[in-house]
JSON list of C-alpha atoms in Angstrom, two decimals:
[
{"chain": "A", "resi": 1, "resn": "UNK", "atom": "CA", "xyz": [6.89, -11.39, 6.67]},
{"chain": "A", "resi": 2, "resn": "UNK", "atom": "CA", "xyz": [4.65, -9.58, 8.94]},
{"chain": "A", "resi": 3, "resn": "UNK", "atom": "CA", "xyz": [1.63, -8.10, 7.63]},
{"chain": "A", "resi": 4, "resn": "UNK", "atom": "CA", "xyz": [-0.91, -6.65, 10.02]},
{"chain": "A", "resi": 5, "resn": "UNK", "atom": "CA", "xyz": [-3.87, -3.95, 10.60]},
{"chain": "A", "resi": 6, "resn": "UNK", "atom": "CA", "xyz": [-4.00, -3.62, 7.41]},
{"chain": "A", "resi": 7, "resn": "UNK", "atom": "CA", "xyz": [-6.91, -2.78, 5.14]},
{"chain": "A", "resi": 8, "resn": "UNK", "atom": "CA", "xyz": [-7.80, -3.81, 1.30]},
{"chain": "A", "resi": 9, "resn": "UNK", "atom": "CA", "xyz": [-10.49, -2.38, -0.37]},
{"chain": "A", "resi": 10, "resn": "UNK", "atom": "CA", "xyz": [-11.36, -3.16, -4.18]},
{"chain": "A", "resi": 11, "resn": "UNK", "atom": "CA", "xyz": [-8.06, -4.56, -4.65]},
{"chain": "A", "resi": 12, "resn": "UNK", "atom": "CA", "xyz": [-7.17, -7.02, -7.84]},
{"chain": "A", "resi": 13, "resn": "UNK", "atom": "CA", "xyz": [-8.48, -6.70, -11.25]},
{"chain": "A", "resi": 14, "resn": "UNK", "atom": "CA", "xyz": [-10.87, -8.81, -13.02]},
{"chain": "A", "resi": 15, "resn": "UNK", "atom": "CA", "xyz": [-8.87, -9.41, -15.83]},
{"chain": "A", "resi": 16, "resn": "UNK", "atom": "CA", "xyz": [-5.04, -10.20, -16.29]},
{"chain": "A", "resi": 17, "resn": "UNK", "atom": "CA", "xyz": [-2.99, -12.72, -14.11]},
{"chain": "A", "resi": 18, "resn": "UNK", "atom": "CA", "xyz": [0.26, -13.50, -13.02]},
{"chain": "A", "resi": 19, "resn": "UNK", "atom": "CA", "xyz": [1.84, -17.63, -13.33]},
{"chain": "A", "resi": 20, "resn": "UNK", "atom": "CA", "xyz": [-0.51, -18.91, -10.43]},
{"chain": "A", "resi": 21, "resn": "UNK", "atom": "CA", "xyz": [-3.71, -16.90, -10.87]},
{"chain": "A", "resi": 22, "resn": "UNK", "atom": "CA", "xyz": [-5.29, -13.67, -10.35]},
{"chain": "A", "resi": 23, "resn": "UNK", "atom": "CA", "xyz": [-4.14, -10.44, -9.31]},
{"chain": "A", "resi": 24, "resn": "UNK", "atom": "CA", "xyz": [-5.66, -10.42, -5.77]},
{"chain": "A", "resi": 25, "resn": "UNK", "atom": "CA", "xyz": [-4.68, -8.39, -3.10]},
{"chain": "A", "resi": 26, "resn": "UNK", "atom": "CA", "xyz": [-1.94, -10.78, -1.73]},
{"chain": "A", "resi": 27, "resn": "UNK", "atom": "CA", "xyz": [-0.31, -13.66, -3.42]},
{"chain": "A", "resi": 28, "resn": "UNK", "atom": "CA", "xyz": [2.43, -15.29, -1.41]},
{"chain": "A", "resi": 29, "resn": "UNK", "atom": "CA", "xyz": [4.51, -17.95, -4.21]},
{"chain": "A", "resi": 30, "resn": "UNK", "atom": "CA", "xyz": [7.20, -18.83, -1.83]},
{"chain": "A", "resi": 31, "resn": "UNK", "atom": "CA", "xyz": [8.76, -18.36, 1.56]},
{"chain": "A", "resi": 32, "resn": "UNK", "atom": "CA", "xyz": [8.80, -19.14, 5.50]},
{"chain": "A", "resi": 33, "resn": "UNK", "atom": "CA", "xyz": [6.89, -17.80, 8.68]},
{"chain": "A", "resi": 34, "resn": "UNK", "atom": "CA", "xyz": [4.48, -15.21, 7.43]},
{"chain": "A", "resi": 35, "resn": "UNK", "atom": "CA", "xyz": [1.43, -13.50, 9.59]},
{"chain": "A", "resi": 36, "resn": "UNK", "atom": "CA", "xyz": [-1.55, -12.21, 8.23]},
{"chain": "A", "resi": 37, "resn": "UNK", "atom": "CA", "xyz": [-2.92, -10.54, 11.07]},
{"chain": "A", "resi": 38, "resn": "UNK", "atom": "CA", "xyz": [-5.89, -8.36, 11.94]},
{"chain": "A", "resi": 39, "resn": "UNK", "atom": "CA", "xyz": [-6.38, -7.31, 8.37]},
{"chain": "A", "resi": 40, "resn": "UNK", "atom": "CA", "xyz": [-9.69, -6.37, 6.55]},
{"chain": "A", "resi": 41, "resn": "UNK", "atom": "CA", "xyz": [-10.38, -7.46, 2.56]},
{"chain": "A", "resi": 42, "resn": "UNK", "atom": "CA", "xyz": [-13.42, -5.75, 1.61]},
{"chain": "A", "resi": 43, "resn": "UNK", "atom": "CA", "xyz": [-14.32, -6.04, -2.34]},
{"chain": "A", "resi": 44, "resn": "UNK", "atom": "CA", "xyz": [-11.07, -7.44, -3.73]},
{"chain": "A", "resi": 45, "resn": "UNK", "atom": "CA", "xyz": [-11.09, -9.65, -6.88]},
{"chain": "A", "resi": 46, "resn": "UNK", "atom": "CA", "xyz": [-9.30, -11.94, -8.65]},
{"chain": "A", "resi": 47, "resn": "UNK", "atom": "CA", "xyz": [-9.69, -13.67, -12.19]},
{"chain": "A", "resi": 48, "resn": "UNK", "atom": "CA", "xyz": [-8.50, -17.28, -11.09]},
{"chain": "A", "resi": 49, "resn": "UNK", "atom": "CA", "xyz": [-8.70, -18.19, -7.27]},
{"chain": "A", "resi": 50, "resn": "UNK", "atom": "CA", "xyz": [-8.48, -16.58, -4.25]},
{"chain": "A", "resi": 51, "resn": "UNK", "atom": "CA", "xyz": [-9.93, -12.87, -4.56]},
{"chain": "A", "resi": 52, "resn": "UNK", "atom": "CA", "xyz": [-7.99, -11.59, -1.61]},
{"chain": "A", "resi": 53, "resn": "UNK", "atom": "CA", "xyz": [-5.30, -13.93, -0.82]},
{"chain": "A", "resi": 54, "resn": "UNK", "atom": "CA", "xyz": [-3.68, -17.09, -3.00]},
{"chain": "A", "resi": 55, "resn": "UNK", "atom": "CA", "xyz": [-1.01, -18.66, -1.06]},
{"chain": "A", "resi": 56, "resn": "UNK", "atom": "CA", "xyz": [0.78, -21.05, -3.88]},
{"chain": "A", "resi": 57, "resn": "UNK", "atom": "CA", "xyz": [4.58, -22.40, -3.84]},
{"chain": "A", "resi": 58, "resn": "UNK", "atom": "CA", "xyz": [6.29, -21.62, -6.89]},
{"chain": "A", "resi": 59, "resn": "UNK", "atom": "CA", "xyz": [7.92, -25.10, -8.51]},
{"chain": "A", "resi": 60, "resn": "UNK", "atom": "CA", "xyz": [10.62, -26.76, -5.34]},
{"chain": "A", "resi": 61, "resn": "UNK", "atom": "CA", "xyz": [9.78, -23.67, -2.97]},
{"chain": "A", "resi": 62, "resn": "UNK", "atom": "CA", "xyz": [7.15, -24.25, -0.26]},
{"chain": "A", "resi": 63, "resn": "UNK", "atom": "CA", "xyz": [5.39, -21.66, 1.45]},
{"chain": "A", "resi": 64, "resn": "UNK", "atom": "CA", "xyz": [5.78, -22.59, 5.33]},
{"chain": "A", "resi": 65, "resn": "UNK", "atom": "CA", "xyz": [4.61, -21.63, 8.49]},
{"chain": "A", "resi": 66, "resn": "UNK", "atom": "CA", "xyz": [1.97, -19.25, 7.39]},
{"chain": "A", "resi": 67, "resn": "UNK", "atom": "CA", "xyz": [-0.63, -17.64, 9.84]},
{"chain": "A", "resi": 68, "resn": "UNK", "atom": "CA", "xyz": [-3.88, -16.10, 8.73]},
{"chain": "A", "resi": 69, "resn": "UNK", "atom": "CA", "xyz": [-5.62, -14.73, 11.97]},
{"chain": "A", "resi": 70, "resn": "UNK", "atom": "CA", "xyz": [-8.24, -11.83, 13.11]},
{"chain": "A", "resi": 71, "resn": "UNK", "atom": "CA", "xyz": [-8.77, -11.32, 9.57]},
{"chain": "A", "resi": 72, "resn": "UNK", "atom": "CA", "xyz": [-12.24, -10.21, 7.92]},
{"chain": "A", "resi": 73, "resn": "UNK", "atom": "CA", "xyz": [-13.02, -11.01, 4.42]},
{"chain": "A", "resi": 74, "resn": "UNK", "atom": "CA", "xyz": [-16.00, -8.83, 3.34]},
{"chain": "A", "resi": 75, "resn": "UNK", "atom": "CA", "xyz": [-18.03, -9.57, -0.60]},
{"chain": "A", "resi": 76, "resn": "UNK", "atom": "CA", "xyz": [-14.39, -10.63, -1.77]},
{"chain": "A", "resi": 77, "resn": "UNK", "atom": "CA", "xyz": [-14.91, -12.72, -5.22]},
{"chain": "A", "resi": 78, "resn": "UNK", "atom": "CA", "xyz": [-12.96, -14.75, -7.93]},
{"chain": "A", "resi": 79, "resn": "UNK", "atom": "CA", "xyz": [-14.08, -15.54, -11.75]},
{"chain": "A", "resi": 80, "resn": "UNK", "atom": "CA", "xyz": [-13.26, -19.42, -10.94]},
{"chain": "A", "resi": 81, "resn": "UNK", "atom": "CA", "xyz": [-13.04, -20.85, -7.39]},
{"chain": "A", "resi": 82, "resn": "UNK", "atom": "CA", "xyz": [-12.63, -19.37, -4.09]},
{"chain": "A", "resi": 83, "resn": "UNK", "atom": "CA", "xyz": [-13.60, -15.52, -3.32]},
{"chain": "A", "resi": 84, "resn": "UNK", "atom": "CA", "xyz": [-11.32, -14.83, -0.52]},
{"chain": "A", "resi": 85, "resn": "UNK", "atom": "CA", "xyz": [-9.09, -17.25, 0.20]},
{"chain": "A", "resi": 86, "resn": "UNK", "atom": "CA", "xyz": [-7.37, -19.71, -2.17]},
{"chain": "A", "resi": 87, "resn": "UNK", "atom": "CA", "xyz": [-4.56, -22.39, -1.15]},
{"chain": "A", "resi": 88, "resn": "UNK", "atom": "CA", "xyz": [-2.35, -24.87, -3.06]},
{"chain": "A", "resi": 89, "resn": "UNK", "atom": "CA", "xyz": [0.16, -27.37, -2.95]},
{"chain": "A", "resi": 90, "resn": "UNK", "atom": "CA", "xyz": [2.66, -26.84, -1.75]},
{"chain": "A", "resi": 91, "resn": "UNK", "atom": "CA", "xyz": [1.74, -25.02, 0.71]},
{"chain": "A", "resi": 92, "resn": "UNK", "atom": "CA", "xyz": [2.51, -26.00, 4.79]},
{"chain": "A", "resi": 93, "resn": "UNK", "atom": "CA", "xyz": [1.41, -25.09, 8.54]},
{"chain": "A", "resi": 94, "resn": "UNK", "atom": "CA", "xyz": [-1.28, -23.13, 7.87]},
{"chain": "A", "resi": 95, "resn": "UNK", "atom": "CA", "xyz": [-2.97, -21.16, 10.65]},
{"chain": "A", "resi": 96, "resn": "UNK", "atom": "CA", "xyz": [-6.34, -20.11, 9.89]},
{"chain": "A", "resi": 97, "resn": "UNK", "atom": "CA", "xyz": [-7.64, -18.71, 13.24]},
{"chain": "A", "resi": 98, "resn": "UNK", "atom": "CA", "xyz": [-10.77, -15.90, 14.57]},
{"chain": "A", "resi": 99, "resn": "UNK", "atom": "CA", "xyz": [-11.63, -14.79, 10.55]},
{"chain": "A", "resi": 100, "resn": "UNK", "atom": "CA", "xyz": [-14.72, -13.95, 9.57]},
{"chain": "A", "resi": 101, "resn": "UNK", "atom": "CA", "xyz": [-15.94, -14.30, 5.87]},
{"chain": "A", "resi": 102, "resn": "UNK", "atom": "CA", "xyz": [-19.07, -12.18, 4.29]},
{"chain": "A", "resi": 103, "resn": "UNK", "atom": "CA", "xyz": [-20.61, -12.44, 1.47]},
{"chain": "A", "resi": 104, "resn": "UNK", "atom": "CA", "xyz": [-17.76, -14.10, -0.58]},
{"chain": "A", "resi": 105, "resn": "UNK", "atom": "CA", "xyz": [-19.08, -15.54, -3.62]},
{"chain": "A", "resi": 106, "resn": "UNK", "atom": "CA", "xyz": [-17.07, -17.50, -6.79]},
{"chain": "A", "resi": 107, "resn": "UNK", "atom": "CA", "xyz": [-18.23, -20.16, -9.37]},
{"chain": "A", "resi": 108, "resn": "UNK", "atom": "CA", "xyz": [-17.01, -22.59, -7.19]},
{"chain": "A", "resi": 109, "resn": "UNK", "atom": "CA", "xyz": [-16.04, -22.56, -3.37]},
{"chain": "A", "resi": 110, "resn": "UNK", "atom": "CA", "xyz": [-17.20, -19.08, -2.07]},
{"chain": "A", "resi": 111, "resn": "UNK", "atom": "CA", "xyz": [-15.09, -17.93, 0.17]},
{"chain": "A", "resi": 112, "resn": "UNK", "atom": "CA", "xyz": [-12.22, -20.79, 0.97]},
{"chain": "A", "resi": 113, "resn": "UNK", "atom": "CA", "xyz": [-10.43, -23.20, -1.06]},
{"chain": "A", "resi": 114, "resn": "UNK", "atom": "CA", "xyz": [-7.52, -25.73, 0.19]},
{"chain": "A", "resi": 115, "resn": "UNK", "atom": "CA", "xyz": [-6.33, -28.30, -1.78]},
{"chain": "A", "resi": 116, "resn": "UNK", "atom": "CA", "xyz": [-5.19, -31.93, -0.47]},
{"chain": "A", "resi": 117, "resn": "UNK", "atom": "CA", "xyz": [-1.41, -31.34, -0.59]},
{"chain": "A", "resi": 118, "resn": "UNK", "atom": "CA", "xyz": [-2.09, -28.35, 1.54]},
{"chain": "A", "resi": 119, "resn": "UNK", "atom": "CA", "xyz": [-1.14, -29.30, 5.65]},
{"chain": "A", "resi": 120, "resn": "UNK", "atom": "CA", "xyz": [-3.48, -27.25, 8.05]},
{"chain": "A", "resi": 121, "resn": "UNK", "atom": "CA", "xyz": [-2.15, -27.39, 11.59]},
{"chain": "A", "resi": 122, "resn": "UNK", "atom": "CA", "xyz": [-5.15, -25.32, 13.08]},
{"chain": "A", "resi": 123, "resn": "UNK", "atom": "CA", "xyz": [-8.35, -24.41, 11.99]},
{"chain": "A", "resi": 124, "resn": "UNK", "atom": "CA", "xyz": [-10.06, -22.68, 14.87]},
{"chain": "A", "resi": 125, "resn": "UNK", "atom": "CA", "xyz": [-12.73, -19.96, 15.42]},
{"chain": "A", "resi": 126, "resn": "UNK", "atom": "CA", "xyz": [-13.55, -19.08, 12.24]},
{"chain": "A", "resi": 127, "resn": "UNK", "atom": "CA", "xyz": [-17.10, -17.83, 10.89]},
{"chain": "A", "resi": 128, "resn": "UNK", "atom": "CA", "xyz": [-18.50, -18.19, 7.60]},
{"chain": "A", "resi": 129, "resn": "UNK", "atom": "CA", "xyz": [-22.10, -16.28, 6.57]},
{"chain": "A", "resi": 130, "resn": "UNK", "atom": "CA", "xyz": [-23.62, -15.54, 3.80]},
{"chain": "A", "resi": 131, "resn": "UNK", "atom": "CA", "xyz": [-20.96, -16.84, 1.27]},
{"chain": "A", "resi": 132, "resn": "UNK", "atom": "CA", "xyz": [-21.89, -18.69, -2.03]},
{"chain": "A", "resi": 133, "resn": "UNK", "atom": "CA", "xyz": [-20.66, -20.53, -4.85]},
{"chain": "A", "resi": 134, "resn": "UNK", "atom": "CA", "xyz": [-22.67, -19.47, -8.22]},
{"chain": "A", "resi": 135, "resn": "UNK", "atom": "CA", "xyz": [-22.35, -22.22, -10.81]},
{"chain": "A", "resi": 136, "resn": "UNK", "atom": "CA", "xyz": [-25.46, -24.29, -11.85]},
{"chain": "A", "resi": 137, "resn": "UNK", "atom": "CA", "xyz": [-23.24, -26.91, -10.52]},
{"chain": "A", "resi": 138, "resn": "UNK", "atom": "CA", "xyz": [-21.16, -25.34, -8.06]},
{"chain": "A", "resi": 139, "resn": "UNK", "atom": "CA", "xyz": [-20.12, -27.02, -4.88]},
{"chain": "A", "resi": 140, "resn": "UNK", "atom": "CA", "xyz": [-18.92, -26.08, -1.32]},
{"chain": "A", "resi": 141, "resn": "UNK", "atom": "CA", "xyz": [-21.00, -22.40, -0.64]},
{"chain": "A", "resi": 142, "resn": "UNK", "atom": "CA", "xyz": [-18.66, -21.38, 1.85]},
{"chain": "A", "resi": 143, "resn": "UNK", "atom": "CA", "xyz": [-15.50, -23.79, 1.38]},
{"chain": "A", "resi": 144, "resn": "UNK", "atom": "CA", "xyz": [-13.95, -27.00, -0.27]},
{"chain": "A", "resi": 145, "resn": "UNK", "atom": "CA", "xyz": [-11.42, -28.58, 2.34]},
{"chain": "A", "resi": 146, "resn": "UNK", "atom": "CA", "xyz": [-9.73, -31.25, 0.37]},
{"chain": "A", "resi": 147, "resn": "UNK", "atom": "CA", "xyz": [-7.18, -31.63, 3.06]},
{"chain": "A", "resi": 148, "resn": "UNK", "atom": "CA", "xyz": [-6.93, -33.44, 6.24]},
{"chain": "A", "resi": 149, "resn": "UNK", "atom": "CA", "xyz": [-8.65, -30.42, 8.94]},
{"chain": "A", "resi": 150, "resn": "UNK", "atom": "CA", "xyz": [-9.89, -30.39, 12.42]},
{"chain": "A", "resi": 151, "resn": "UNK", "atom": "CA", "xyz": [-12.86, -27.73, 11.69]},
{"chain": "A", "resi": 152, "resn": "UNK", "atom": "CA", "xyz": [-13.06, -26.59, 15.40]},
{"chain": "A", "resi": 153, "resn": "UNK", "atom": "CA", "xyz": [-15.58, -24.16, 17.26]},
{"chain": "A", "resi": 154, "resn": "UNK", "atom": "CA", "xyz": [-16.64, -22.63, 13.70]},
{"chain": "A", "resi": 155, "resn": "UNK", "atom": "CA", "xyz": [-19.90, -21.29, 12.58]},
{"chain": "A", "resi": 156, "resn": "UNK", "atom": "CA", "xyz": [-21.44, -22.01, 8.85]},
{"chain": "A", "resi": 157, "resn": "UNK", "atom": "CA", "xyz": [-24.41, -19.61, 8.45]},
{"chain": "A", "resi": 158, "resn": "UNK", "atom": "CA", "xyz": [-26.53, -18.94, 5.37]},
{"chain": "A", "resi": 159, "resn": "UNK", "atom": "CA", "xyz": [-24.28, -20.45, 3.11]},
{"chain": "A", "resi": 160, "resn": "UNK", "atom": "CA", "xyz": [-25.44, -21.67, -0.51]},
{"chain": "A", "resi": 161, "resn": "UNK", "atom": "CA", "xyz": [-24.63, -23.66, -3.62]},
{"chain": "A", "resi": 162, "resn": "UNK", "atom": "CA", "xyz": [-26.38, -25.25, -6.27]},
{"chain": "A", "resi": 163, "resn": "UNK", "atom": "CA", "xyz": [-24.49, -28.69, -6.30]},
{"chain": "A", "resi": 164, "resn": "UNK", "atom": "CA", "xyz": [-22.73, -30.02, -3.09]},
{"chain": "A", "resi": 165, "resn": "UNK", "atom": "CA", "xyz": [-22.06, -29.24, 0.40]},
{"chain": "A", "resi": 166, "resn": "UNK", "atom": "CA", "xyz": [-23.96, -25.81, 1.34]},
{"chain": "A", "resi": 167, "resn": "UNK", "atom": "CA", "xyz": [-21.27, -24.95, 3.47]},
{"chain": "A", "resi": 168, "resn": "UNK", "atom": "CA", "xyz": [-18.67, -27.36, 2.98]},
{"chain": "A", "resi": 169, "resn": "UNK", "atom": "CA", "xyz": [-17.89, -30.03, -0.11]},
{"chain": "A", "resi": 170, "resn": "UNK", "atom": "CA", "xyz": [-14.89, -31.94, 1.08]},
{"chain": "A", "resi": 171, "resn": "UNK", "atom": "CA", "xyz": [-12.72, -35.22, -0.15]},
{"chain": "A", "resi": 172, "resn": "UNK", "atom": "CA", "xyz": [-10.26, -34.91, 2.53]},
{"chain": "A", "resi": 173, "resn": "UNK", "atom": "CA", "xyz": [-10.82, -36.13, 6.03]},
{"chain": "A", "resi": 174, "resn": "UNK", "atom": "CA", "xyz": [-12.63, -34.08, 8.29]},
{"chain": "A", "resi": 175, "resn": "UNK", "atom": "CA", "xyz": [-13.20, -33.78, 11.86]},
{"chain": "A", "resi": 176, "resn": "UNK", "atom": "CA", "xyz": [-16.00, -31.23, 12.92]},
{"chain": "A", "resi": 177, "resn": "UNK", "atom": "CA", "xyz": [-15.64, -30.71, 16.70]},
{"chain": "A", "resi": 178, "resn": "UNK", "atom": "CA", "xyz": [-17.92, -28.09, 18.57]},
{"chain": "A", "resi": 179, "resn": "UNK", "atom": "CA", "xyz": [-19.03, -26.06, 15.63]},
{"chain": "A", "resi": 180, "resn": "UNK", "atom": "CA", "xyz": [-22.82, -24.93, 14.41]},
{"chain": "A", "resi": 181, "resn": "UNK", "atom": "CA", "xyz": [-23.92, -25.12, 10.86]},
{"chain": "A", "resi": 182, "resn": "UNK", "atom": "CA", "xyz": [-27.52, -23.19, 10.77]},
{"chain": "A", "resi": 183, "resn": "UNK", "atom": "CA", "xyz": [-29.33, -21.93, 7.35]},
{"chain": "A", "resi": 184, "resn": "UNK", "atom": "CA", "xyz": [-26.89, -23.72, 4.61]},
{"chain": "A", "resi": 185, "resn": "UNK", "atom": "CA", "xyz": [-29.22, -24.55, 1.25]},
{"chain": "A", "resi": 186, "resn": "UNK", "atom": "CA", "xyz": [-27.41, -27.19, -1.22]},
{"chain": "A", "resi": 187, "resn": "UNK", "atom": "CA", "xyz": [-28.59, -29.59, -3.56]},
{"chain": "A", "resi": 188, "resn": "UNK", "atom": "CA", "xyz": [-26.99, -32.19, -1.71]},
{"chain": "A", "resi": 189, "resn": "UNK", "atom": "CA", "xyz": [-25.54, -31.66, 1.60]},
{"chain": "A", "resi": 190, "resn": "UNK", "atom": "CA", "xyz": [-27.44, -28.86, 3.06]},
{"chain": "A", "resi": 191, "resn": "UNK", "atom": "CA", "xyz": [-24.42, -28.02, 5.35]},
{"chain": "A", "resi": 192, "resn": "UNK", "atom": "CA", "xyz": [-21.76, -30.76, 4.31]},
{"chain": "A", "resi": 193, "resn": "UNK", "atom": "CA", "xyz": [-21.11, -33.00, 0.99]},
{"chain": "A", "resi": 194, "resn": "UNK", "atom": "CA", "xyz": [-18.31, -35.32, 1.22]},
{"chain": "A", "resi": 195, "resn": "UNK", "atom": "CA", "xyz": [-16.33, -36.87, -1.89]},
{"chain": "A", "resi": 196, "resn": "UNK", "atom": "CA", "xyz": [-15.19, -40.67, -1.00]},
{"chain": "A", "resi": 197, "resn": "UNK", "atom": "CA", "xyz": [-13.69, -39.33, 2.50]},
{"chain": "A", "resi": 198, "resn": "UNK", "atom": "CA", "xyz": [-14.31, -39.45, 5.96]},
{"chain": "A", "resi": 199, "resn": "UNK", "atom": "CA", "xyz": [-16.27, -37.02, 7.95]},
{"chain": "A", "resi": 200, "resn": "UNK", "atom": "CA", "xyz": [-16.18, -37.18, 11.99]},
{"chain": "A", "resi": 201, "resn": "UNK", "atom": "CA", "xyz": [-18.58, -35.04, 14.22]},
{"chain": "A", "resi": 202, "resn": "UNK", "atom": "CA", "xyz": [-18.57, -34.36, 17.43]},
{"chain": "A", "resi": 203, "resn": "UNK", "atom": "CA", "xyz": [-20.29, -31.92, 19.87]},
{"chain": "A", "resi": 204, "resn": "UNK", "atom": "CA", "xyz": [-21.54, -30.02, 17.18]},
{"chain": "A", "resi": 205, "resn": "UNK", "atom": "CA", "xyz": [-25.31, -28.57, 15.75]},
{"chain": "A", "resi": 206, "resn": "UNK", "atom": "CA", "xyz": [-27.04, -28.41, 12.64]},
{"chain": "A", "resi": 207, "resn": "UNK", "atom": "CA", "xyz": [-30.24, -26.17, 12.42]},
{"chain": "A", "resi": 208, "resn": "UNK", "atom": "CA", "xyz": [-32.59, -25.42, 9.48]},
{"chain": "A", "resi": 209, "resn": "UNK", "atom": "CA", "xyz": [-30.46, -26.64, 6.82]},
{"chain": "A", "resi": 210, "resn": "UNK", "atom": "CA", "xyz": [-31.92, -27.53, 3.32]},
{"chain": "A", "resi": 211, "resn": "UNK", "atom": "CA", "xyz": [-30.99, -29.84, 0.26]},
{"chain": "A", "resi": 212, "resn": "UNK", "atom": "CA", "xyz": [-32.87, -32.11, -2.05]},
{"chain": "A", "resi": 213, "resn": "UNK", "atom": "CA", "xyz": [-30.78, -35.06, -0.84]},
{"chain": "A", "resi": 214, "resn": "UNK", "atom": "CA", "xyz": [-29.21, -34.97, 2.89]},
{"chain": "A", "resi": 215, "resn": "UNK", "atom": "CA", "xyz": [-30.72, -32.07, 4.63]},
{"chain": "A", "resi": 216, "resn": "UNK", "atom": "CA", "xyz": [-27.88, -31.56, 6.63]},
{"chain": "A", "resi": 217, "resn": "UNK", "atom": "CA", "xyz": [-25.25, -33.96, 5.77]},
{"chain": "A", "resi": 218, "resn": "UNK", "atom": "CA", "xyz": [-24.50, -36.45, 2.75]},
{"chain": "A", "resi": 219, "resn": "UNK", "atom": "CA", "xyz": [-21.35, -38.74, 3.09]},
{"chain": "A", "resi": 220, "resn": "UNK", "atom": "CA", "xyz": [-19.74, -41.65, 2.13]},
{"chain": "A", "resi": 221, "resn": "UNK", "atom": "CA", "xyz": [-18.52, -42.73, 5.77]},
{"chain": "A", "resi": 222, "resn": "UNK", "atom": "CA", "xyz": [-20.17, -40.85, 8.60]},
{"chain": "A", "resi": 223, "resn": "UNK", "atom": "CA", "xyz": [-19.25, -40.79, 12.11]},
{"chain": "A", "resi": 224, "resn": "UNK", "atom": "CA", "xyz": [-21.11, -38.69, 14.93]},
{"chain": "A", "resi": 225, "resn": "UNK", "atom": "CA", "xyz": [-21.59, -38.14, 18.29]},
{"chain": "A", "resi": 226, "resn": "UNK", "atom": "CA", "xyz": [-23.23, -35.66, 20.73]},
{"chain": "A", "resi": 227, "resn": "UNK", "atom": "CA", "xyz": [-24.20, -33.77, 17.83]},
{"chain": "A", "resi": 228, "resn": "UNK", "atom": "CA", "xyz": [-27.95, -31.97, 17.78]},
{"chain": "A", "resi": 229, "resn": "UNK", "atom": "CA", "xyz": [-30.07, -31.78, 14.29]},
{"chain": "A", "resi": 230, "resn": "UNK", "atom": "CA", "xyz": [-32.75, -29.68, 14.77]},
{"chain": "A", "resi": 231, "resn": "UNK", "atom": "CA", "xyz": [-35.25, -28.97, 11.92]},
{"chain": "A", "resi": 232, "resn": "UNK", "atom": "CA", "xyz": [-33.32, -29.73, 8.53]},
{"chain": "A", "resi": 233, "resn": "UNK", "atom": "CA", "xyz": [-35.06, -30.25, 5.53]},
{"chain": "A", "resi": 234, "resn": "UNK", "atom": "CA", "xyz": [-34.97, -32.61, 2.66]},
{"chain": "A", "resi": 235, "resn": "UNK", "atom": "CA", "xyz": [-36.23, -32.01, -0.56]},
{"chain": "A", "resi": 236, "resn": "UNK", "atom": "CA", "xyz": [-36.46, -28.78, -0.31]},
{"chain": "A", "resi": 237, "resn": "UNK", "atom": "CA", "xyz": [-38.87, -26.91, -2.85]},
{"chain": "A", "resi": 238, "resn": "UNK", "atom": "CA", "xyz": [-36.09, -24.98, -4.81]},
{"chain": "A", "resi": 239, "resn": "UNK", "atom": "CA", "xyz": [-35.31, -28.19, -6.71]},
{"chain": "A", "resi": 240, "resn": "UNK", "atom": "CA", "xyz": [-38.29, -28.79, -6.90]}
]
């Protein structure tokens, strides 16, 4: 399927659902080789995950090959995890590539979620700001990558949680390559919390970020290089 320049405004419901969650604007349950393409999600809602789009495969059938590109998700929210975008097993090949997510808030996960049966084959270019998960305890203000990513040329900005990871709480591996995480406030893990995973960094910045406990990062097996941390602050007075 080929969906593209198209535009969703206050779409979902905040109450109902269907058998995998929520009434957002798109919910793809099976199928091969679909594009989501220059599209704008402003305002849509879901009651479970994923307030604009849940990709989910329905029992045996996978959804394959999908591409989510050019995309802007704009104050998109869900009731439990994930205001924009929410992904699970089994789900294959995604392409999430040049998006742009604003001000997408949920309990948990503000704007992205993607479990660890998920299989991301690019991860490129895309911008978070200004997203935030809501829970006393919530983790991962702008994401929760479970699964194995390459988080390349990407931007975190004034993301927030109250738990872990102010822009992203992860227990997959993860390789951060050329990408700036500036203004994230957690409680631990100003701009990334990892769960009992690995976490690689390379050529990549982290400005001004805040947490009680790891300013910038906190993680159970750390490697960086060429990386610049300018300014981040620990024990920052909101838990304070």
């Amino acid at each position: 399927g080929l969906i593209v320049n198209n535009t969703f405004i206050d779409c979902g419901k905040s109450s109902g659902s269907t058998n995998y969650g929520g009434v957002q604007a798109i919910q793809i349950q099976q199928g091969n080789n679909n594009q989501i393409i220059g599209c704008n999600f402003t305002n849509c809602t879901s009651t479970l995950g994923g307030g604009a789009i849940r990709l989910q495969g329905d029992g045996s059938n996978l959804v394959n090959n999908i591409t989510i590109a050019d995309c802007h998700f704009d104050n998109c929210t869900a009731q439990q995890s994930a205001g924009a975008i929410y992904m699970n097993s089994p789900v294959r090949n995604v392409k999430l590539e040049n998006n742009t997510f604003t001000g997408n808030h949920a309990p948990n996960y503000g704007a992205l979620f993607i479990d660890d049966a998920a299989t991301i084959s690019s991860f490129v270019n895309n911008n978070f700001t200004n997203n935030s998960a809501t829970a006393s305890d919530g983790n991962g203000g702008a994401a929760r990558l479970n699964a194995n990513i390459n988080v390349v040329n990407s931007t975190f900005t004034a993301n927030s949680c109250n738990g872990s990871g102010g822009a992203i709480y992860t227990s997959g591996v993860i390789n951060v390559l050329g990408s700036t995480f500036e203004n994230n406030t957690a409680k631990f893990g100003g701009a990334i919390a990892t769960e009992n995973s690995n976490l690689v960094i390379d050529q990549s910045t982290f400005k001004y970020n805040k947490a009680e406990s790891g300013s910038a990062i906190s993680a159970t097996t750390l490697s960086m290089s060429n990386t610049e941390l300018l300014e981040n602050q620990a024990a920052f007075d909101k838990w304070e």
